[in-house]
PDB file of C-alpha atoms in Angstrom:
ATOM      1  CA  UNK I   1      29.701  86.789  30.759  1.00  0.00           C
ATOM      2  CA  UNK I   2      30.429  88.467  34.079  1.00  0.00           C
ATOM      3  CA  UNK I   3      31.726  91.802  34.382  1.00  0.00           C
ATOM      4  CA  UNK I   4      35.630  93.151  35.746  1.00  0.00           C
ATOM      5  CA  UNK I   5      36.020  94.086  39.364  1.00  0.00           C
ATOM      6  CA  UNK I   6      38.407  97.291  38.667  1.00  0.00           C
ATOM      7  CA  UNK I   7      40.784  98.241  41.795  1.00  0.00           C
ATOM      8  CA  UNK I   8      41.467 101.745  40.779  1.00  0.00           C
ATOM      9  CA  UNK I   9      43.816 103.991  42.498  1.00  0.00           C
ATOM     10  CA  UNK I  10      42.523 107.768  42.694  1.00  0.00           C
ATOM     11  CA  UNK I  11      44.470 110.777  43.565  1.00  0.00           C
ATOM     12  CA  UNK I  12      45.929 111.515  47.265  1.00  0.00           C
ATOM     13  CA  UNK I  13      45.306 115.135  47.265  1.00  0.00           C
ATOM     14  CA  UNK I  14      46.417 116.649  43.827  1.00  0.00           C
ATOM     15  CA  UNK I  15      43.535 115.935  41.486  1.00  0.00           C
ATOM     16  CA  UNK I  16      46.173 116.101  38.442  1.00  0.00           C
ATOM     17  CA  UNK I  17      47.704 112.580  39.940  1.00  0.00           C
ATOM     18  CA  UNK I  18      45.490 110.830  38.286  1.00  0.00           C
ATOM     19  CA  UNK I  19      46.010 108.120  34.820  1.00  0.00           C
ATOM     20  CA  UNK I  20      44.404 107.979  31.546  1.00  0.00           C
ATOM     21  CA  UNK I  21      43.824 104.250  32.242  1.00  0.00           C
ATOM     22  CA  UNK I  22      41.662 105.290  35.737  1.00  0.00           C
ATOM     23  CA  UNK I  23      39.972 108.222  34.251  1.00  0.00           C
ATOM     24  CA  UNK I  24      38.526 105.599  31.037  1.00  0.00           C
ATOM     25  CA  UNK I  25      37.832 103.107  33.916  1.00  0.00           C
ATOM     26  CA  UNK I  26      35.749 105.509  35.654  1.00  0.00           C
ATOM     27  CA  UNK I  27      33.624 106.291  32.819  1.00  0.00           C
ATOM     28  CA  UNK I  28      32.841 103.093  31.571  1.00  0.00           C
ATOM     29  CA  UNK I  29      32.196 101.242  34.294  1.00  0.00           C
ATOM     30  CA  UNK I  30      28.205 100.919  35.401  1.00  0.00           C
ATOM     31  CA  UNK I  31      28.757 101.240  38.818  1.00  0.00           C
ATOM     32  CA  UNK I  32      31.651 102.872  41.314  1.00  0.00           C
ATOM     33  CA  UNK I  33      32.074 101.246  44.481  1.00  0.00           C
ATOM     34  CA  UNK I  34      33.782 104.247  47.025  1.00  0.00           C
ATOM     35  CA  UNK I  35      34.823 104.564  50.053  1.00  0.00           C
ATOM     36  CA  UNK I  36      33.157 107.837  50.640  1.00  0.00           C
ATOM     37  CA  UNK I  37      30.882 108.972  48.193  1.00  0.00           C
ATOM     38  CA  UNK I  38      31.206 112.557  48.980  1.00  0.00           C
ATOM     39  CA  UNK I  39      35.539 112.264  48.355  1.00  0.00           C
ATOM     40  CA  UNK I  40      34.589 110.714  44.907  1.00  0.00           C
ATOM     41  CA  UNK I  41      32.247 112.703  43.809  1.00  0.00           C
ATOM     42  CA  UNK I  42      35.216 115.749  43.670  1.00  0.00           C
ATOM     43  CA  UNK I  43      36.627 113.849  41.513  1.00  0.00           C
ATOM     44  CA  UNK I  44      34.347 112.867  38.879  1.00  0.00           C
ATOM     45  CA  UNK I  45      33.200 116.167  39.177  1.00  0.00           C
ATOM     46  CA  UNK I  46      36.279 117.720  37.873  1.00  0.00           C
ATOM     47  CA  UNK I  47      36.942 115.320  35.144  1.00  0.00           C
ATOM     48  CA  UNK I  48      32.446 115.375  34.451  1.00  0.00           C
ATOM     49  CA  UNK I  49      32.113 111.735  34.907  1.00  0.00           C
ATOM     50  CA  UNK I  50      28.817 110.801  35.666  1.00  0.00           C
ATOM     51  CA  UNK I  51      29.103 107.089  36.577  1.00  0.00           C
ATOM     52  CA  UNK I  52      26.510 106.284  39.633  1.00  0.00           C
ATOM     53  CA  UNK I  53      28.578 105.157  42.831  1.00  0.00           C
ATOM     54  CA  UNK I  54      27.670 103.504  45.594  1.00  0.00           C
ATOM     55  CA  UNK I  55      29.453 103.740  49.017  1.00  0.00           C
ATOM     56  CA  UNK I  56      31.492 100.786  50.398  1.00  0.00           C
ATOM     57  CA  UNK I  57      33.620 101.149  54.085  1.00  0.00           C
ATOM     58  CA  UNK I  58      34.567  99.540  56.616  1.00  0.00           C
ATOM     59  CA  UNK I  59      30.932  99.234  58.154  1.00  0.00           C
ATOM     60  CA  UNK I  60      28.868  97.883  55.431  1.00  0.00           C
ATOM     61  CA  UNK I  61      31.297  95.877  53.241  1.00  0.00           C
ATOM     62  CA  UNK I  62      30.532  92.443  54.365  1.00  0.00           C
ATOM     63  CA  UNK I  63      26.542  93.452  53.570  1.00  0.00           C
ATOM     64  CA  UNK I  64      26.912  95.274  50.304  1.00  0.00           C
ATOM     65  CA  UNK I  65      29.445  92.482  48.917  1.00  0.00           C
ATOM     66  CA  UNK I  66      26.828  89.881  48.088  1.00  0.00           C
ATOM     67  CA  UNK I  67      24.694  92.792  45.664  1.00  0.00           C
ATOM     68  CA  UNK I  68      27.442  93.633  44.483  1.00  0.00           C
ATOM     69  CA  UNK I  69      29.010  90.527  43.369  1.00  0.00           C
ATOM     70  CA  UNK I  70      25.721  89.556  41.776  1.00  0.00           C
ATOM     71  CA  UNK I  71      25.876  92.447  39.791  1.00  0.00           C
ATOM     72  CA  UNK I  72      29.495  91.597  38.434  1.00  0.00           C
ATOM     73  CA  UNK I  73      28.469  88.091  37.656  1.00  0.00           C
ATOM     74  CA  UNK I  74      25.517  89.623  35.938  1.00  0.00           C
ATOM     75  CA  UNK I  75      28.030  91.491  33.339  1.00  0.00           C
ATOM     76  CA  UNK I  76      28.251  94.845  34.876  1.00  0.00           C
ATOM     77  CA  UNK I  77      31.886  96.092  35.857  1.00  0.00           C
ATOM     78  CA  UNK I  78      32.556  98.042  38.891  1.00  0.00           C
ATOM     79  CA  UNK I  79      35.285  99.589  39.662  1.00  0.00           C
ATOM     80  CA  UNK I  80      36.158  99.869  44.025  1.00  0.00           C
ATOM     81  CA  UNK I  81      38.342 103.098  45.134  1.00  0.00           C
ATOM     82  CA  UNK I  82      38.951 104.283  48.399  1.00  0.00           C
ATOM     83  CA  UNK I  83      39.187 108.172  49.550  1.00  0.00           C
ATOM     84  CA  UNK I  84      42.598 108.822  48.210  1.00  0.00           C
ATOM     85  CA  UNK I  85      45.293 106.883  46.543  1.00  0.00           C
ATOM     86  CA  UNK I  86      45.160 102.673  46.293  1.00  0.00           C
ATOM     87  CA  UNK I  87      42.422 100.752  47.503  1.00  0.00           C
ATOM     88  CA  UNK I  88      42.833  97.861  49.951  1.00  0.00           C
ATOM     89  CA  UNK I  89      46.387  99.705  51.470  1.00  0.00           C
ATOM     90  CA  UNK I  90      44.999 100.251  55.110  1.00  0.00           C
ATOM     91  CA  UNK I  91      41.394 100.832  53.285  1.00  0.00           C
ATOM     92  CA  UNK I  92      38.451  98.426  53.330  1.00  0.00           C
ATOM     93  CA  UNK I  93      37.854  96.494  49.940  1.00  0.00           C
ATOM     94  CA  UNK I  94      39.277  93.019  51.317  1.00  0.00           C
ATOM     95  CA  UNK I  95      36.386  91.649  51.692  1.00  0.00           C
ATOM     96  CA  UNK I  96      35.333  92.506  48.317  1.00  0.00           C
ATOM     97  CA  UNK I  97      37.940  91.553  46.290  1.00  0.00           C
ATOM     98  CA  UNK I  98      38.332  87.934  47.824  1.00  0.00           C
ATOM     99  CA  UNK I  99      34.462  87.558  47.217  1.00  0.00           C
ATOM    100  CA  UNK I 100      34.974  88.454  43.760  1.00  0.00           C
ATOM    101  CA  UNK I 101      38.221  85.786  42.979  1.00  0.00           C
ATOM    102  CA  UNK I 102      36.023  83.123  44.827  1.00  0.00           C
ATOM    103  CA  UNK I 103      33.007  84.050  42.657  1.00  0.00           C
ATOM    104  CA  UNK I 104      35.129  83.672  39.257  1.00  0.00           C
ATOM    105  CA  UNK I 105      35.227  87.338  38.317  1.00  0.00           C
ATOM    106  CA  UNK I 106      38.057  89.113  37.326  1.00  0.00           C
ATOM    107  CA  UNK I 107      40.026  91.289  39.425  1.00  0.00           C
ATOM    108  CA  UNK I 108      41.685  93.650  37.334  1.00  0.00           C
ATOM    109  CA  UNK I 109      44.115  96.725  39.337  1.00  0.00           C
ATOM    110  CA  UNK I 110      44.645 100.016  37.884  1.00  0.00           C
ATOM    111  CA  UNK I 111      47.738 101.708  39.679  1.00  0.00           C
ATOM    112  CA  UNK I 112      48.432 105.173  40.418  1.00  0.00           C
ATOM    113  CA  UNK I 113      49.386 106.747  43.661  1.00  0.00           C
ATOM    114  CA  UNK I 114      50.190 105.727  46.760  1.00  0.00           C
ATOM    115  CA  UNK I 115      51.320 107.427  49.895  1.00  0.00           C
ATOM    116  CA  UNK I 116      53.455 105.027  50.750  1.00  0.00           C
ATOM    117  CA  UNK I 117      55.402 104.644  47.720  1.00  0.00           C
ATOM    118  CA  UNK I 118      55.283 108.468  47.671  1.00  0.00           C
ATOM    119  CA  UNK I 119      56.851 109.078  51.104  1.00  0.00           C
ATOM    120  CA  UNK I 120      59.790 106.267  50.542  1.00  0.00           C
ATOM    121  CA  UNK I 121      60.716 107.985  47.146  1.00  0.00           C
ATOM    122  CA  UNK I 122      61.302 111.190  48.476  1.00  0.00           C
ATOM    123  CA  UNK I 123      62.816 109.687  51.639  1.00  0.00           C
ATOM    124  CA  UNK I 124      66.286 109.230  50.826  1.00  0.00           C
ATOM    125  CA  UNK I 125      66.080 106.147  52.964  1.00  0.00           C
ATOM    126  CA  UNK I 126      64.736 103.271  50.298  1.00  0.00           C
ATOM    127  CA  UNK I 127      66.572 100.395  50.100  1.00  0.00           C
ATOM    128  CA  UNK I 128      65.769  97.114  48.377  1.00  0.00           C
ATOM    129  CA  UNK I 129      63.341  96.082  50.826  1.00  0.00           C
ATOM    130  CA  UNK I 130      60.568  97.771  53.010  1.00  0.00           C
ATOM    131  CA  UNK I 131      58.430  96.926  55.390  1.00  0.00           C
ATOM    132  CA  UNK I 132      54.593  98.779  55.235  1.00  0.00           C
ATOM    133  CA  UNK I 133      52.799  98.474  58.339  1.00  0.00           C
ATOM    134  CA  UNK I 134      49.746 100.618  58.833  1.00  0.00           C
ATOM    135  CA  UNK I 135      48.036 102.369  61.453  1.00  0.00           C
ATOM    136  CA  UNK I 136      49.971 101.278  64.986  1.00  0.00           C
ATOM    137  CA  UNK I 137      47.575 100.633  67.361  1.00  0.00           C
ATOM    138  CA  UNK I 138      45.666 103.770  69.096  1.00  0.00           C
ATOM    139  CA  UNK I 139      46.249 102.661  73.236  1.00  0.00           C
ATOM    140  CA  UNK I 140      50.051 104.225  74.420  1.00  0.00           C
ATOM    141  CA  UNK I 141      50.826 100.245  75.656  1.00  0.00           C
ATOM    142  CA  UNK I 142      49.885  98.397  72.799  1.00  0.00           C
ATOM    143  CA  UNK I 143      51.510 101.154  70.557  1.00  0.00           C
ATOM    144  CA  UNK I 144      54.293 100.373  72.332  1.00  0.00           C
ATOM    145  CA  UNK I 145      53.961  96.241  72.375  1.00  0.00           C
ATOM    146  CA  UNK I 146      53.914  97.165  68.375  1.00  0.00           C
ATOM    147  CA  UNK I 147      57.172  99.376  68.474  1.00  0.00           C
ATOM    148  CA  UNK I 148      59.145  96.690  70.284  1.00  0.00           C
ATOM    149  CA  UNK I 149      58.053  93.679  67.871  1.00  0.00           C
ATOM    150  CA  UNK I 150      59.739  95.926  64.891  1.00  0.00           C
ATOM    151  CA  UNK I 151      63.069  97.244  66.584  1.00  0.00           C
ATOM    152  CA  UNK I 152      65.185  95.237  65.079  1.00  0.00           C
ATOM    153  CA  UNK I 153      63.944  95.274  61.893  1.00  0.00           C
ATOM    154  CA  UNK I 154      66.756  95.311  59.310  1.00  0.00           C
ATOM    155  CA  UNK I 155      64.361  96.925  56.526  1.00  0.00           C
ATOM    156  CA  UNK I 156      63.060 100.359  56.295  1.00  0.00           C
ATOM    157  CA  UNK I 157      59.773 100.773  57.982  1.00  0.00           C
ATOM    158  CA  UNK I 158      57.025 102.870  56.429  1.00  0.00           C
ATOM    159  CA  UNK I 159      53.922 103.453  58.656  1.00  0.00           C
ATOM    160  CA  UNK I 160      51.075 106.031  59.143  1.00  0.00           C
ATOM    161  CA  UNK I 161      49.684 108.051  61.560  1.00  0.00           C
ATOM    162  CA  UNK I 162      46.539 110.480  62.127  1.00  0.00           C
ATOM    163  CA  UNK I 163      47.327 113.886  63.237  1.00  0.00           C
ATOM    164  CA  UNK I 164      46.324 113.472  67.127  1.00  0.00           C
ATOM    165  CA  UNK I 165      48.803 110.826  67.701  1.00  0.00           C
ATOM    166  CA  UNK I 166      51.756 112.130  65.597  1.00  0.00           C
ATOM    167  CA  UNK I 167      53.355 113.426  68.619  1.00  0.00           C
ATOM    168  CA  UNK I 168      53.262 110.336  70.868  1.00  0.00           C
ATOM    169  CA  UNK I 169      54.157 107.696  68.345  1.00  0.00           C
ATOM    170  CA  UNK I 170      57.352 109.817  67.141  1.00  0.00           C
ATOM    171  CA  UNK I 171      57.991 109.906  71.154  1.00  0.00           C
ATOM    172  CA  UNK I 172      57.512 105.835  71.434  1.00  0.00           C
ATOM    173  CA  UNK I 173      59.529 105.919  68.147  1.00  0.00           C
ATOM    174  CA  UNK I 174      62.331 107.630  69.738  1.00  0.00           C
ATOM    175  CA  UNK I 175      62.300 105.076  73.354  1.00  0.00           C
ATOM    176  CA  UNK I 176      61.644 101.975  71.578  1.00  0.00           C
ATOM    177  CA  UNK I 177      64.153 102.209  68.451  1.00  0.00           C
ATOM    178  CA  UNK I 178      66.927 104.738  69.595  1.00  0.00           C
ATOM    179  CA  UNK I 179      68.198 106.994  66.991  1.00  0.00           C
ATOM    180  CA  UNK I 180      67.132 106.918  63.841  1.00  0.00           C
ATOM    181  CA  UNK I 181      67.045 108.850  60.929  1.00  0.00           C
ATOM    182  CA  UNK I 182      63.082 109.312  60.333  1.00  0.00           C
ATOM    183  CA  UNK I 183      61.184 111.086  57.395  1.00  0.00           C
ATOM    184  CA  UNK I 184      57.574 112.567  58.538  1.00  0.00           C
ATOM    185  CA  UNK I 185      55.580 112.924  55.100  1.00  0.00           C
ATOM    186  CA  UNK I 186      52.656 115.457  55.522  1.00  0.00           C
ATOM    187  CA  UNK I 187      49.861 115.827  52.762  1.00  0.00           C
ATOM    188  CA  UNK I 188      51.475 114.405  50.201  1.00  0.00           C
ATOM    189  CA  UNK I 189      50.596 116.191  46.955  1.00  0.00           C
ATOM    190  CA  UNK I 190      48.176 118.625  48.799  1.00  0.00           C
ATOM    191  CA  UNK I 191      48.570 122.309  49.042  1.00  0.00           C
ATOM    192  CA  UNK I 192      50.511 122.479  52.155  1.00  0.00           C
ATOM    193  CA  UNK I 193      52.959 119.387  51.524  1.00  0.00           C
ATOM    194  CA  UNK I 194      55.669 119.050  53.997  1.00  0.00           C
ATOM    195  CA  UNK I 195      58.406 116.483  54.113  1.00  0.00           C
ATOM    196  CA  UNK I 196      60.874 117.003  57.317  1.00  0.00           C
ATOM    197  CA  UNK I 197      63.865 114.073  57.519  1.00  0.00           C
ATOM    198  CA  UNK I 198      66.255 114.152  60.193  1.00  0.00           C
ATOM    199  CA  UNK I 199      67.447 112.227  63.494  1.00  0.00           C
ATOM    200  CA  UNK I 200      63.930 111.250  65.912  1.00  0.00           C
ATOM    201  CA  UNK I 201      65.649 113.145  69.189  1.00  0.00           C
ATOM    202  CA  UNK I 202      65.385 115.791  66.938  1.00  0.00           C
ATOM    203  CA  UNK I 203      61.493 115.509  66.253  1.00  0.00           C
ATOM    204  CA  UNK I 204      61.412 115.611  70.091  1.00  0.00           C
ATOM    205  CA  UNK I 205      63.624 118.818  70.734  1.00  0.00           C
ATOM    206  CA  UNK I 206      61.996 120.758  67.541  1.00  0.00           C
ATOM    207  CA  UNK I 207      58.195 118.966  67.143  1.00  0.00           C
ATOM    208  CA  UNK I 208      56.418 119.434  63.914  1.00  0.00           C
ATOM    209  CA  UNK I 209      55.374 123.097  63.195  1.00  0.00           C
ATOM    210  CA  UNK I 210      51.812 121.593  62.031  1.00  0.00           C
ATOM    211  CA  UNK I 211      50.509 118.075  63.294  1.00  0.00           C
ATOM    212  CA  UNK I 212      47.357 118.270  60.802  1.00  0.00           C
ATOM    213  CA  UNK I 213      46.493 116.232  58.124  1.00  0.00           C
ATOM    214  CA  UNK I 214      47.215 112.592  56.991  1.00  0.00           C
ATOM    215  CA  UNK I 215      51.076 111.437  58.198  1.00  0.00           C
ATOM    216  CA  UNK I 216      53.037 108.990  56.621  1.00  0.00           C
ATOM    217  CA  UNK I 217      56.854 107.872  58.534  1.00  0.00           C
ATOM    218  CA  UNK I 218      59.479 106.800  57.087  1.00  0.00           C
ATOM    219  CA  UNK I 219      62.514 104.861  59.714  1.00  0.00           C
ATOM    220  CA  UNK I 220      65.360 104.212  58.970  1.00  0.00           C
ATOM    221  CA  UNK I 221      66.286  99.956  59.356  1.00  0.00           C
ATOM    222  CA  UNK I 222      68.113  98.371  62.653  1.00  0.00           C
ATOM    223  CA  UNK I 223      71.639  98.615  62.447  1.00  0.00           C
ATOM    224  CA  UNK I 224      73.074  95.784  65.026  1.00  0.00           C
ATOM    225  CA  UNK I 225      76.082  96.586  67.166  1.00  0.00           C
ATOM    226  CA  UNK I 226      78.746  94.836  65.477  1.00  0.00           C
ATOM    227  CA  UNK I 227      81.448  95.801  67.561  1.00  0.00           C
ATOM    228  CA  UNK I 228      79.555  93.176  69.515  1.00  0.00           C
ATOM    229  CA  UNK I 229      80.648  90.646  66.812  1.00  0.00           C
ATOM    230  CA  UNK I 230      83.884  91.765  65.880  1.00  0.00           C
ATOM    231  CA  UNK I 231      85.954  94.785  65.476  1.00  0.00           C
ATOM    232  CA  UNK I 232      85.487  96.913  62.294  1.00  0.00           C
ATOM    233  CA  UNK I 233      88.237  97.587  59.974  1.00  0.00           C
ATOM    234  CA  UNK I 234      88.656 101.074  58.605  1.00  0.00           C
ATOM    235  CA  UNK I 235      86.881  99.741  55.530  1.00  0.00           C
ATOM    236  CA  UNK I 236      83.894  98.577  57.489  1.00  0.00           C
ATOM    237  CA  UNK I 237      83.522 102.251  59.223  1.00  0.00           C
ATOM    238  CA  UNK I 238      84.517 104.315  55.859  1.00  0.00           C
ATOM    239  CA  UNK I 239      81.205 102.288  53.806  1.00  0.00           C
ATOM    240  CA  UNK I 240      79.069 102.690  57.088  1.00  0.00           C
ATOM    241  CA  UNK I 241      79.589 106.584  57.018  1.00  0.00           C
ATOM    242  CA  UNK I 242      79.288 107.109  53.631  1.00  0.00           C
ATOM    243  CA  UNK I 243      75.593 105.486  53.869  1.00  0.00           C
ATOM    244  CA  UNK I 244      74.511 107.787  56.383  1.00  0.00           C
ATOM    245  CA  UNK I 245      75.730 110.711  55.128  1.00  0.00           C
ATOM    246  CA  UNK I 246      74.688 109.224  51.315  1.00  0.00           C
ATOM    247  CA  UNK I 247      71.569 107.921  52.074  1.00  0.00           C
ATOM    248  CA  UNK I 248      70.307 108.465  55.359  1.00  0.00           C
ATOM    249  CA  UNK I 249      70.224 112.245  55.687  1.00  0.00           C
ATOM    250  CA  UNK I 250      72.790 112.436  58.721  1.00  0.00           C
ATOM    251  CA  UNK I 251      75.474 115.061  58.610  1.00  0.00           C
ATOM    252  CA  UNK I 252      78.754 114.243  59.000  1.00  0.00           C
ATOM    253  CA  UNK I 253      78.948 114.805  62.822  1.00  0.00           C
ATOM    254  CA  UNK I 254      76.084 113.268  63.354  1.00  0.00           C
ATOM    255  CA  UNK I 255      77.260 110.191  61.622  1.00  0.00           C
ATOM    256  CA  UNK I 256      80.574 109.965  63.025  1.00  0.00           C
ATOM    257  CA  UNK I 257      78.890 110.081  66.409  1.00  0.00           C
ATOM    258  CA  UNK I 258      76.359 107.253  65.765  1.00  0.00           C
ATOM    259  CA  UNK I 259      79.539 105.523  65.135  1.00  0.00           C
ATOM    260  CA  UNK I 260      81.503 105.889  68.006  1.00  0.00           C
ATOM    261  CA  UNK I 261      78.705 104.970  70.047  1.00  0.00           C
ATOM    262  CA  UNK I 262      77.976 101.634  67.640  1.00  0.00           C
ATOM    263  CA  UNK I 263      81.724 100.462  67.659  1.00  0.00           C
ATOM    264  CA  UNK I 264      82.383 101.968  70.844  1.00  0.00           C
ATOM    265  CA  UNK I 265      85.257 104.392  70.501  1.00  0.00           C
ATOM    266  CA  UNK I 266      86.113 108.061  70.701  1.00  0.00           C
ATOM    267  CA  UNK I 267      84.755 110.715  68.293  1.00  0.00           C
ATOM    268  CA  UNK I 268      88.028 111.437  67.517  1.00  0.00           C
ATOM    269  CA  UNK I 269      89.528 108.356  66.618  1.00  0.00           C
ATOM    270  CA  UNK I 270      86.560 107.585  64.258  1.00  0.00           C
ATOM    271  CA  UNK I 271      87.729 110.612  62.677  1.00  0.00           C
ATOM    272  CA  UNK I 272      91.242 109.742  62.501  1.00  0.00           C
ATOM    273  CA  UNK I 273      89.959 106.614  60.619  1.00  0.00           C
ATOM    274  CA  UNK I 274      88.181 108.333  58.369  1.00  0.00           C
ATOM    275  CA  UNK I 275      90.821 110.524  57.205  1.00  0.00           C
ATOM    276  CA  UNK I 276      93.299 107.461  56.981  1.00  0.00           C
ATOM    277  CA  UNK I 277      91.134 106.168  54.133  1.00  0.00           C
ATOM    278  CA  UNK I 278      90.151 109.095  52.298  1.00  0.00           C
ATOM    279  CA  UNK I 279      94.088 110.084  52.357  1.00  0.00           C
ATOM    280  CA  UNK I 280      94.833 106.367  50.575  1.00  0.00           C
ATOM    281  CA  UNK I 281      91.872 106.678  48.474  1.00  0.00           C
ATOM    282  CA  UNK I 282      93.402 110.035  46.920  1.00  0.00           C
TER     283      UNK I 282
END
């Protein structure tokens, strides 16, 4: 009877973060299939697991695969993780897993963390729907190319970024997409955890006091320009600034602003409005 392919999900940073479920997996399994051996091995060190691993990345997946599913259908389980939090989520394992379904083996996932899901919670900018995108490309034009496909966007957008190109991408952020709010997640669960959410122009007057370690973004969804379409009613503009202020992060002067620039009109009067229908409301 062949053996369970286990997708495990490991820690990303606090070693705590970490299930029953993954820690049982990891013990019982005859072979661990990481993407660094060296990351892993902190791990089962501090929970004295002594399970044999094997590494599997980005370079040698598409060799080791073939062993590897010959073990499974052999009986043995393995269980794939990547260097921190779920496997396959911008880290190799593809490959593996699709072998493995095509094979006839069970694919069996173990959740835990996630950076992604992490960064989103804390956000105050999840909605029903996101949008997960990965790494955007490394070259300033094609990062660019990328931006402009996703600028109108309706959903949040969640996206990473390594520490050397932090600066530049918030930067293309900022010309491609216009203001929005943004939340820069820094390592999550790690000692020196940071989570900054504010307006992008701001990013780009005050940059990050530290661009080190892994980055996860968090934008804020494409709001069209209605006053395009129609004009708003003082309903329209009283919901609209109570999901800024709400659920976007912006203060109350920065939201009234966005929206006299969206519908076009005076600071002022979107004030006036405002007032109008808080003073019926009461």
């Amino acid at each position: 009877m062949p053996g369970t392919l286990y997708v495990v999900a490991t820690p990303i940073g606090n070693l705590e973060d970490v299930t029953l479920r993954a820690l049982r997996v990891l013990r019982e399994v005859s072979l661990i299939a990481a993407e660094d051996t060296r990351r892993t091995a902190r791990l089962l060190q501090h929970y004295s697991i002594s399970t044999p691993t094997t590494s599997l990345h980005e370079h040698n997946e598409r060799s080791r695969t073939p062993g590897l599913i010959d073990r499974l259908r052999a009986g043995d389980s393995i269980a794939l993780v990547s260097d921190a939090g779920t496997p396959i989520v911008s880290d190799p394992g593809t490959f593996l897993v699709a072998a493995a379904h095509a094979a006839g083996v069970r694919v069996e996932p173990v959740p835990g963390p996630s950076a992604v899901i992490a960064a989103l919670s804390a956000s105050g900018l999840a909605q029903r729907e996101f949008l997960f995108v990965g790494f955007p490309p490394a070259r300033a034009q094609a990062r660019r190319t990328w931006l402009e496909a996703l600028a109108r966007e309706a959903r949040v957008v969640v996206l990473y970024e390594a520490p050397h190109r932090i600066r530049a991408t918030l930067t293309a952020i900022a010309e491609v997409f216009g203001e929005r709010v943004v939340a820069v997640a820094r390592e999550i669960s790690k000692k020196h955890e940071d989570l900054v959410v504010r307006p992008i122009s701001q990013f780009l007057v005050e940059p990050l006091a530290v661009e080190r370690g892994e980055f996860t973004v968090v934008i804020s969804g494409f709001r069209p320009n209605v006053a395009l379409l129609q004009p708003p009613t003082a309903e329209d503009i009283a919901v609209e600034f109570g999901d800024m202020t709400n659920f976007e992060g912006m203060t109350r002067r920065e939201a009234i602003r966005q929206l006299a620039t969206t519908y076009d009109l005076p600071a002022r009067e979107i004030f006036k409005i405002l007032d109008e229908v808080k003073r019926l409301a009461e």
